[in-house]
XYZ file of C-alpha atoms in Angstrom:
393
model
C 9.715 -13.050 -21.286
C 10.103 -11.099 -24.750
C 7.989 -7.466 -24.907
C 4.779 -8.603 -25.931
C 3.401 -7.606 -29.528
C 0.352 -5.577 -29.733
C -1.346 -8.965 -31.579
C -0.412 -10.382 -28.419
C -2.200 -7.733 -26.050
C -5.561 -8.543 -27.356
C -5.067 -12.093 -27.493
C -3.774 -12.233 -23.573
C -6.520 -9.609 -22.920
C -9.394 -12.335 -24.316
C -7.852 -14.970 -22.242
C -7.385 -12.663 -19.259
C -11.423 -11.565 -19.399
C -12.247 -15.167 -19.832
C -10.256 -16.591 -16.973
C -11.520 -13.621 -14.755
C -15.439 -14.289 -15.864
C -15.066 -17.740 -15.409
C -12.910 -17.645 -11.905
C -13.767 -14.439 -10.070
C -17.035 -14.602 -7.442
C -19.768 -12.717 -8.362
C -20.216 -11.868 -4.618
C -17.126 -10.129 -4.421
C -17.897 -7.561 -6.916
C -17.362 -4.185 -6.220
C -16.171 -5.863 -2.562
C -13.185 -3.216 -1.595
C -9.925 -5.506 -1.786
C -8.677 -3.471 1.762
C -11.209 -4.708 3.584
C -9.489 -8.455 3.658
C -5.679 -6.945 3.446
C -6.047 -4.874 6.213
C -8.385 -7.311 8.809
C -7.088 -11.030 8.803
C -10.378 -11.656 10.387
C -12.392 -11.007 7.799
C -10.115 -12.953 5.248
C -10.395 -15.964 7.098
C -14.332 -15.387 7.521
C -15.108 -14.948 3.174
C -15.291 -18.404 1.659
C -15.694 -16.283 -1.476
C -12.407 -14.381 -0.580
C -10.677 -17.489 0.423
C -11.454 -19.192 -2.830
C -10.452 -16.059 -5.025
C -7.119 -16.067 -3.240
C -6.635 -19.653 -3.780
C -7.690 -19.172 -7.740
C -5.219 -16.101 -8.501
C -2.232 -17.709 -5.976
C -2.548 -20.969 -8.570
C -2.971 -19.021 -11.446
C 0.276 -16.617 -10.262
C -1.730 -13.730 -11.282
C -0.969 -11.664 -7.469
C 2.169 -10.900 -8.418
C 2.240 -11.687 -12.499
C 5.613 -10.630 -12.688
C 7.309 -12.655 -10.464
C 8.729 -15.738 -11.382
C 7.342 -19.174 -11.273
C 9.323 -20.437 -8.460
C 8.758 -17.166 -6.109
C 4.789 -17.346 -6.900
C 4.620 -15.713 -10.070
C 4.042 -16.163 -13.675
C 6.503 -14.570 -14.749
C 4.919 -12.397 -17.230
C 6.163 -8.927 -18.545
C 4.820 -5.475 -16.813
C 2.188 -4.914 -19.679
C 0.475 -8.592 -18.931
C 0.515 -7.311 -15.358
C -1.017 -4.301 -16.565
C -3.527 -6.186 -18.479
C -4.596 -7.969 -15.784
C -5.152 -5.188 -13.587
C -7.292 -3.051 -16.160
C -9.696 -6.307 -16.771
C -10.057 -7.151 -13.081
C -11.120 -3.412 -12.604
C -13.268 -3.941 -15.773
C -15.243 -6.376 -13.705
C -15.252 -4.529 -10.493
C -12.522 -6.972 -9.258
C -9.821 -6.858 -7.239
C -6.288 -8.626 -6.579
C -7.044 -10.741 -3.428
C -2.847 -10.486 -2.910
C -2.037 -7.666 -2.437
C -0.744 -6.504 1.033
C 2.242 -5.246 2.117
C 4.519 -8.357 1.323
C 3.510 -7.736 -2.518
C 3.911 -4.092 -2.230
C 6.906 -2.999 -0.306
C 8.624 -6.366 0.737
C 8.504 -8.194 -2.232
C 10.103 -5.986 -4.873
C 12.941 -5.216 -2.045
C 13.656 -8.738 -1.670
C 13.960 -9.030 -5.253
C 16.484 -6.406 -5.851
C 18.271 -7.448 -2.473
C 17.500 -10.529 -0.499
C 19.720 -13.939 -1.343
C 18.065 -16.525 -2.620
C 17.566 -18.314 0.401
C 15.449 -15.544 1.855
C 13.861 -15.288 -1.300
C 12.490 -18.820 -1.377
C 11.531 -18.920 2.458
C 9.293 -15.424 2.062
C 8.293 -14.632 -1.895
C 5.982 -18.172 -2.344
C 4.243 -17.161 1.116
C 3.840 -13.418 0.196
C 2.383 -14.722 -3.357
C -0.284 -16.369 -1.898
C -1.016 -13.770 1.065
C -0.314 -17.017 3.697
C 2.398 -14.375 5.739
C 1.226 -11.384 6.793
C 3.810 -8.574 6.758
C 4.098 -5.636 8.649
C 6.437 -2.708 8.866
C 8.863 -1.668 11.370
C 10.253 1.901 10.770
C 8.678 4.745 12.390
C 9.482 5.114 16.143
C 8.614 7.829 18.817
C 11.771 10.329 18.495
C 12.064 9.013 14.427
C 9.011 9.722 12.092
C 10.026 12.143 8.942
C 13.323 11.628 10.596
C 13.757 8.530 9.962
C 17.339 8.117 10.345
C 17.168 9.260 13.762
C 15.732 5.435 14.928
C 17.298 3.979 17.637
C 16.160 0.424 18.094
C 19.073 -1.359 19.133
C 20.505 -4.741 17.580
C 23.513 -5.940 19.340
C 25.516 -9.206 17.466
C 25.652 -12.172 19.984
C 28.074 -13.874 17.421
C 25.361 -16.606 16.456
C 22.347 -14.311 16.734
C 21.172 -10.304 16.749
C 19.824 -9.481 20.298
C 16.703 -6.173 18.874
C 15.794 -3.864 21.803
C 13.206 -0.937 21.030
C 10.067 0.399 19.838
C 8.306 1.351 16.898
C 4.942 3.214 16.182
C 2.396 3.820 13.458
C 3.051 -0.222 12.399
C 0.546 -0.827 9.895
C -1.479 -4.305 11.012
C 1.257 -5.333 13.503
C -1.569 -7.338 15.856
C -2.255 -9.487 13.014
C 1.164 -9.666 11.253
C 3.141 -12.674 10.724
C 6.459 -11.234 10.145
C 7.653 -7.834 9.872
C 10.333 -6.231 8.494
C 12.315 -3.514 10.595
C 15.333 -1.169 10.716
C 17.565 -1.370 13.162
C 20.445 0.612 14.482
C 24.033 -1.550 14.194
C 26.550 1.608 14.678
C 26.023 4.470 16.909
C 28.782 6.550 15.749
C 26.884 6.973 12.079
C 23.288 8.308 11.109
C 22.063 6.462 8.117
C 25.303 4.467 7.633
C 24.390 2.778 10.960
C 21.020 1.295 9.856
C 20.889 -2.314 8.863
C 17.590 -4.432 7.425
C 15.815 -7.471 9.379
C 13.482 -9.374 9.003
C 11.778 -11.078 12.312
C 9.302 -13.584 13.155
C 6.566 -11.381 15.065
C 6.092 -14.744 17.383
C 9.171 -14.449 18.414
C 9.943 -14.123 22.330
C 9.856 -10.823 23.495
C 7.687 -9.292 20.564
C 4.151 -6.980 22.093
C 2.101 -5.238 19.140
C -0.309 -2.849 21.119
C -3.263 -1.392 18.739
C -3.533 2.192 18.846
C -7.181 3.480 18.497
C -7.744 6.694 15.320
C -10.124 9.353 15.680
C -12.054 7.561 12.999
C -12.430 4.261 15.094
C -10.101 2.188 13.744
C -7.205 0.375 15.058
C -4.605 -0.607 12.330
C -1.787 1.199 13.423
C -0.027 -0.168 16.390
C 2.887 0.370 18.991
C 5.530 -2.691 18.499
C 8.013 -3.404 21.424
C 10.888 -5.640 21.140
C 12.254 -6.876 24.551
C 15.467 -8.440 23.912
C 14.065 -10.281 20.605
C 16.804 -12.893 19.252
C 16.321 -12.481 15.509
C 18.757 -15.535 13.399
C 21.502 -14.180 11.439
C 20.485 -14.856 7.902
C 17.382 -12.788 8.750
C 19.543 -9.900 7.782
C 19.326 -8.257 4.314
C 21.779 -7.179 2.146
C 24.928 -6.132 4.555
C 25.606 -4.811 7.840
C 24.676 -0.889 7.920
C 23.393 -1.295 4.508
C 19.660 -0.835 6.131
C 19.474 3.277 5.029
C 19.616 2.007 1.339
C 17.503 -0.577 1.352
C 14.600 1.128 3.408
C 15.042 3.694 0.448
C 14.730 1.417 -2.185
C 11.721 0.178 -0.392
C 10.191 3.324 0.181
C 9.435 4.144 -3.057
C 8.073 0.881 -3.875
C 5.626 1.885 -1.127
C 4.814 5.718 -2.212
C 4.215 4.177 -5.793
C 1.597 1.211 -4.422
C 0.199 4.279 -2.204
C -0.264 6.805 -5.321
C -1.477 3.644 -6.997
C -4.578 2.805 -4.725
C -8.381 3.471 -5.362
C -7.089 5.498 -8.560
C -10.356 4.834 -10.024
C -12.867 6.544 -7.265
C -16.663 6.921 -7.890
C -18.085 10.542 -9.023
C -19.358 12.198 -6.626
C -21.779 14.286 -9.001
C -24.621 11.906 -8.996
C -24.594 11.662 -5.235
C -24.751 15.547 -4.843
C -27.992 15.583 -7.363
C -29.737 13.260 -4.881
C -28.661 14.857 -1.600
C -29.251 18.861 -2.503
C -31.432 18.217 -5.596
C -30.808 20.138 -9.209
C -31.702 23.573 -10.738
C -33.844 24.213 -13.770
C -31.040 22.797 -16.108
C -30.888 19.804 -14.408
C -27.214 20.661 -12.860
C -26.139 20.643 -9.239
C -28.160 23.483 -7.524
C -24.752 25.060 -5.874
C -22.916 27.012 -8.132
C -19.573 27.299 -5.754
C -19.757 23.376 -5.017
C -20.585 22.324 -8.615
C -17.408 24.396 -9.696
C -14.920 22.763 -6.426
C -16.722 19.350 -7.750
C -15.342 20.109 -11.084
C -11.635 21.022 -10.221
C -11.554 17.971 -8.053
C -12.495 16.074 -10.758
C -10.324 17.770 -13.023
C -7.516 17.084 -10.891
C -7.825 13.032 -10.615
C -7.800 13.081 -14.350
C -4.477 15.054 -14.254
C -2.942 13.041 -12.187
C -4.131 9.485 -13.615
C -2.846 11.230 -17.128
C 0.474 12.100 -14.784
C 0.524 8.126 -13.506
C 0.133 6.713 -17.283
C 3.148 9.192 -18.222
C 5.442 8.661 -16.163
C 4.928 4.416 -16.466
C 5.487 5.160 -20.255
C 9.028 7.201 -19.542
C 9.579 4.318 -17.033
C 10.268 1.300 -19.669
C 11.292 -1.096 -17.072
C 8.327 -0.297 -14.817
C 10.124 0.466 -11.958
C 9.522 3.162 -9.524
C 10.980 7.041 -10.216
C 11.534 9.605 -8.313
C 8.134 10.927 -9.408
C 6.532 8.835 -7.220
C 6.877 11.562 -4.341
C 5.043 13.718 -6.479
C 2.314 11.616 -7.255
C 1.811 10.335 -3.333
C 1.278 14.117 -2.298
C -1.187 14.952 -5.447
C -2.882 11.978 -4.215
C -3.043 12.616 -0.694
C -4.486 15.851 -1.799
C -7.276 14.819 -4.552
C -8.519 12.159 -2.166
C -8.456 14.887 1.247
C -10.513 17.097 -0.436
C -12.848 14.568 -2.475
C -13.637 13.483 1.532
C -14.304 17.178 2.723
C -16.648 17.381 -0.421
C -18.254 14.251 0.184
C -19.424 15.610 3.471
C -20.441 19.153 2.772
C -22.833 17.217 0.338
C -24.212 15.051 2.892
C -24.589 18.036 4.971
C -25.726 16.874 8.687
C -25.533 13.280 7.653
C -22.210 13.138 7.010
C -21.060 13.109 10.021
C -23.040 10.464 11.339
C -21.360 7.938 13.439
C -23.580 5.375 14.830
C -27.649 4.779 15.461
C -29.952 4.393 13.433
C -30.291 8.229 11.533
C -27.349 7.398 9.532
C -26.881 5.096 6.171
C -23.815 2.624 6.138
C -22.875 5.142 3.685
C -23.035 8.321 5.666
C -21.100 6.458 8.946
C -18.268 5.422 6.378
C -18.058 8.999 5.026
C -17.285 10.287 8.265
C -14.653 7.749 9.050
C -13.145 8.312 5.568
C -13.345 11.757 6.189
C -11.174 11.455 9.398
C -8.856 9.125 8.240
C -7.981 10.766 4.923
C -6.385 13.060 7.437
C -2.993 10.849 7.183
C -2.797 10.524 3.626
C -0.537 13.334 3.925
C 0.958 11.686 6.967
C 1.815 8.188 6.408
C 3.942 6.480 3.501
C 6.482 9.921 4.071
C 4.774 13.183 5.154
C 3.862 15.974 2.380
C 6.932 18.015 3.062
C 9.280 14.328 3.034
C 7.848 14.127 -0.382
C 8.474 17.604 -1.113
C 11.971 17.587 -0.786
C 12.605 14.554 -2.500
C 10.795 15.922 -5.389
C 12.527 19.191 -4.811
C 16.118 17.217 -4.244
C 15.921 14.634 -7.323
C 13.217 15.401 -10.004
C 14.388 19.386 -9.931
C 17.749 19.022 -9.053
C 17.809 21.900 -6.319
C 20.816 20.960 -3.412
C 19.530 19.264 -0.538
């Protein structure tokens, strides 16, 4: 589809608001969208979710810029864009989004075959298959390329022996996606890129339990797992690139979430009350309040220039960049948050505490792996330091 005019923007914008006013629930407003991508439980359990899901998969609006026959509606990055700014407008969100749309999705695109891209991209579009992802093991975290999950060719199968850690949702995934070791005598030029059917015999996801409570991540084991062979993608030992490729899809979708967050000046006025002038009565915390403020405006200024340089809307290599000033704005808007709540906010259960308070704390805790997960702050640094400065690796 051509570039679209700027006529055209406001037109598509109308139609966009009216669609979204006529088809989005009321209930679900201001609802957080992660709530039903990361707990399959409480998808099933909305009818309101389950109806906004259906409305956007008809509509193609999950993944806009897909085509028709992978789910789409094949529109151009600024519709998608469009979409996204009046669905925030309304305190919406995109009930599709998961890790299919994020990371899988895009990667298929740029390297699946079409017959892999008709069996997965319809059921990502409409969030039906679950994804989750199989990198990380025990001996191979920021070194990745260290993995050593095995997959052997029987000649009419691949036979996967291993284990993998930190997967993301893997005791309520569908499918997952995984790299895999095909030649021992090379590092990354031994890696290849499956995909595998998480019923499939000899697959365990165990949950592994956070200091904040919760249980996404997981420990995956395959046991001798017989994966088909056109579950590979792209080549034999081609794995390294494509796990790249992907990996900046997913630093981009991770710099790209909860980029609007709610000030936290109003809620500091309530908890420790306001001086004569009617300003927060805590010099030192009214001027960290500031810079952290300051900073989420640099960085969504950073996010809209770098999609402008970007004029095919890809990915660039300063997505590293923006995943660790992320990671850092959102770490120390959670330490904030609970020096304002003071004793409350670090409730974690009974009766004392708000909703609000409990879910501070558990933010609190688990904005400790912002800098963790999705490549660790010095992974990103070096990338950054490798390709956007150009110093030798």
């Amino acid at each position: 589809m051509a570039e679209m005019e700027p006529i055209d923007r406001e037109e598509f914008r109308q139609e966009a608001r009216a669609w979204l006013k006529a088809n989005f629930p009321p209930a679900l407003t201001n609802v957080p969208g992660l709530l039903f991508q990361g707990d399959a439980h409480a998808a099933a359990a909305n009818a309101d979710y389950q109806l906004w899901r259906e409305r956007m998969t008809d509509k193609g609006w999950g993944v806009p810029t897909w085509a028709p026959r992978y789910g789409g509606a094949g529109l151009t990055e600024a519709h998608g864009k469009i979409i996204g700014e009046e669905l925030a407008a309304i305190g919406g969100f995109n009930p599709i989004r998961s890790y299919g749309t994020m990371m899988l999705g895009p990667t298929l695109l740029e390297y699946g075959d079409e017959a892999q891209k008709l069996e997965h991209l319809p059921f990502i579009a409409s969030h039906e298959r679950r994804w989750c992802q199989g990198f990380s093991e025990p001996g191979a975290g920021s070194d990745l390329a260290a993995l050593q999950t095995k997959c052997i060719d029987m000649g009419d199968h691949w036979l996967v022996s291993g284990q993998k850690i930190w997967t993301s949702g893997a005791d309520q995934a569908d499918w997952c996606f995984v790299l895999v070791r095909t030649d021992t005598e090379r590092k990354q030029g031994g890696i290849s890129f499956l995909l595998v059917d998480m019923q499939s015999e000899g697959i365990e996801a165990r949950p592994i339990v956070l200091i904040s409570g919760s249980t996404h991540f997981c420990e995956v084991f395959f046991n001798d797992v017989k994966v088909p062979k056109g579950n590979l993608v792209g080549e034999v030992n081609q794995g390294w690139t494509i796990a790249k490729r992907l990996l900046q899809f997913e630093r981009n979708s991770l710099s790209e979430v909860k980029a609007d967050i709610t000030p936290l000046a109003p809620l500091a006025h309530d908890y420790l009350g306001t001086d004569a002038l009617g300003r927060i009565d805590s010099p030192d915390l009214r001027a960290r309040l500031v810079r952290n403020a300051m900073r989420h405006e640099a960085y969504m200024a950073t996010v809209r220039r770098l999609a402008a340089e970007a004029k095919n809307g890809g990915p660039s290599h300063g997505v590293s960049a923006l995943k660790n000033l992320w990671s850092g704005i959102i770490q120390e808007r959670a330490e904030l948050l609970v020096e304002i709540m003071g004793a409350d906010g670090l409730g974690w259960a009974g009766d004392p505490y708000s909703a609000a308070e409990k879910e501070a704390t558990r933010a609190w805790l688990h904005s400790k792996a912002f800098s963790i997960y999705g490549g660790s702050y010095e992974v990103q640094n070096n990338i950054t330091a490798k390709r956007t400065l150009g110093l030798p690796g």
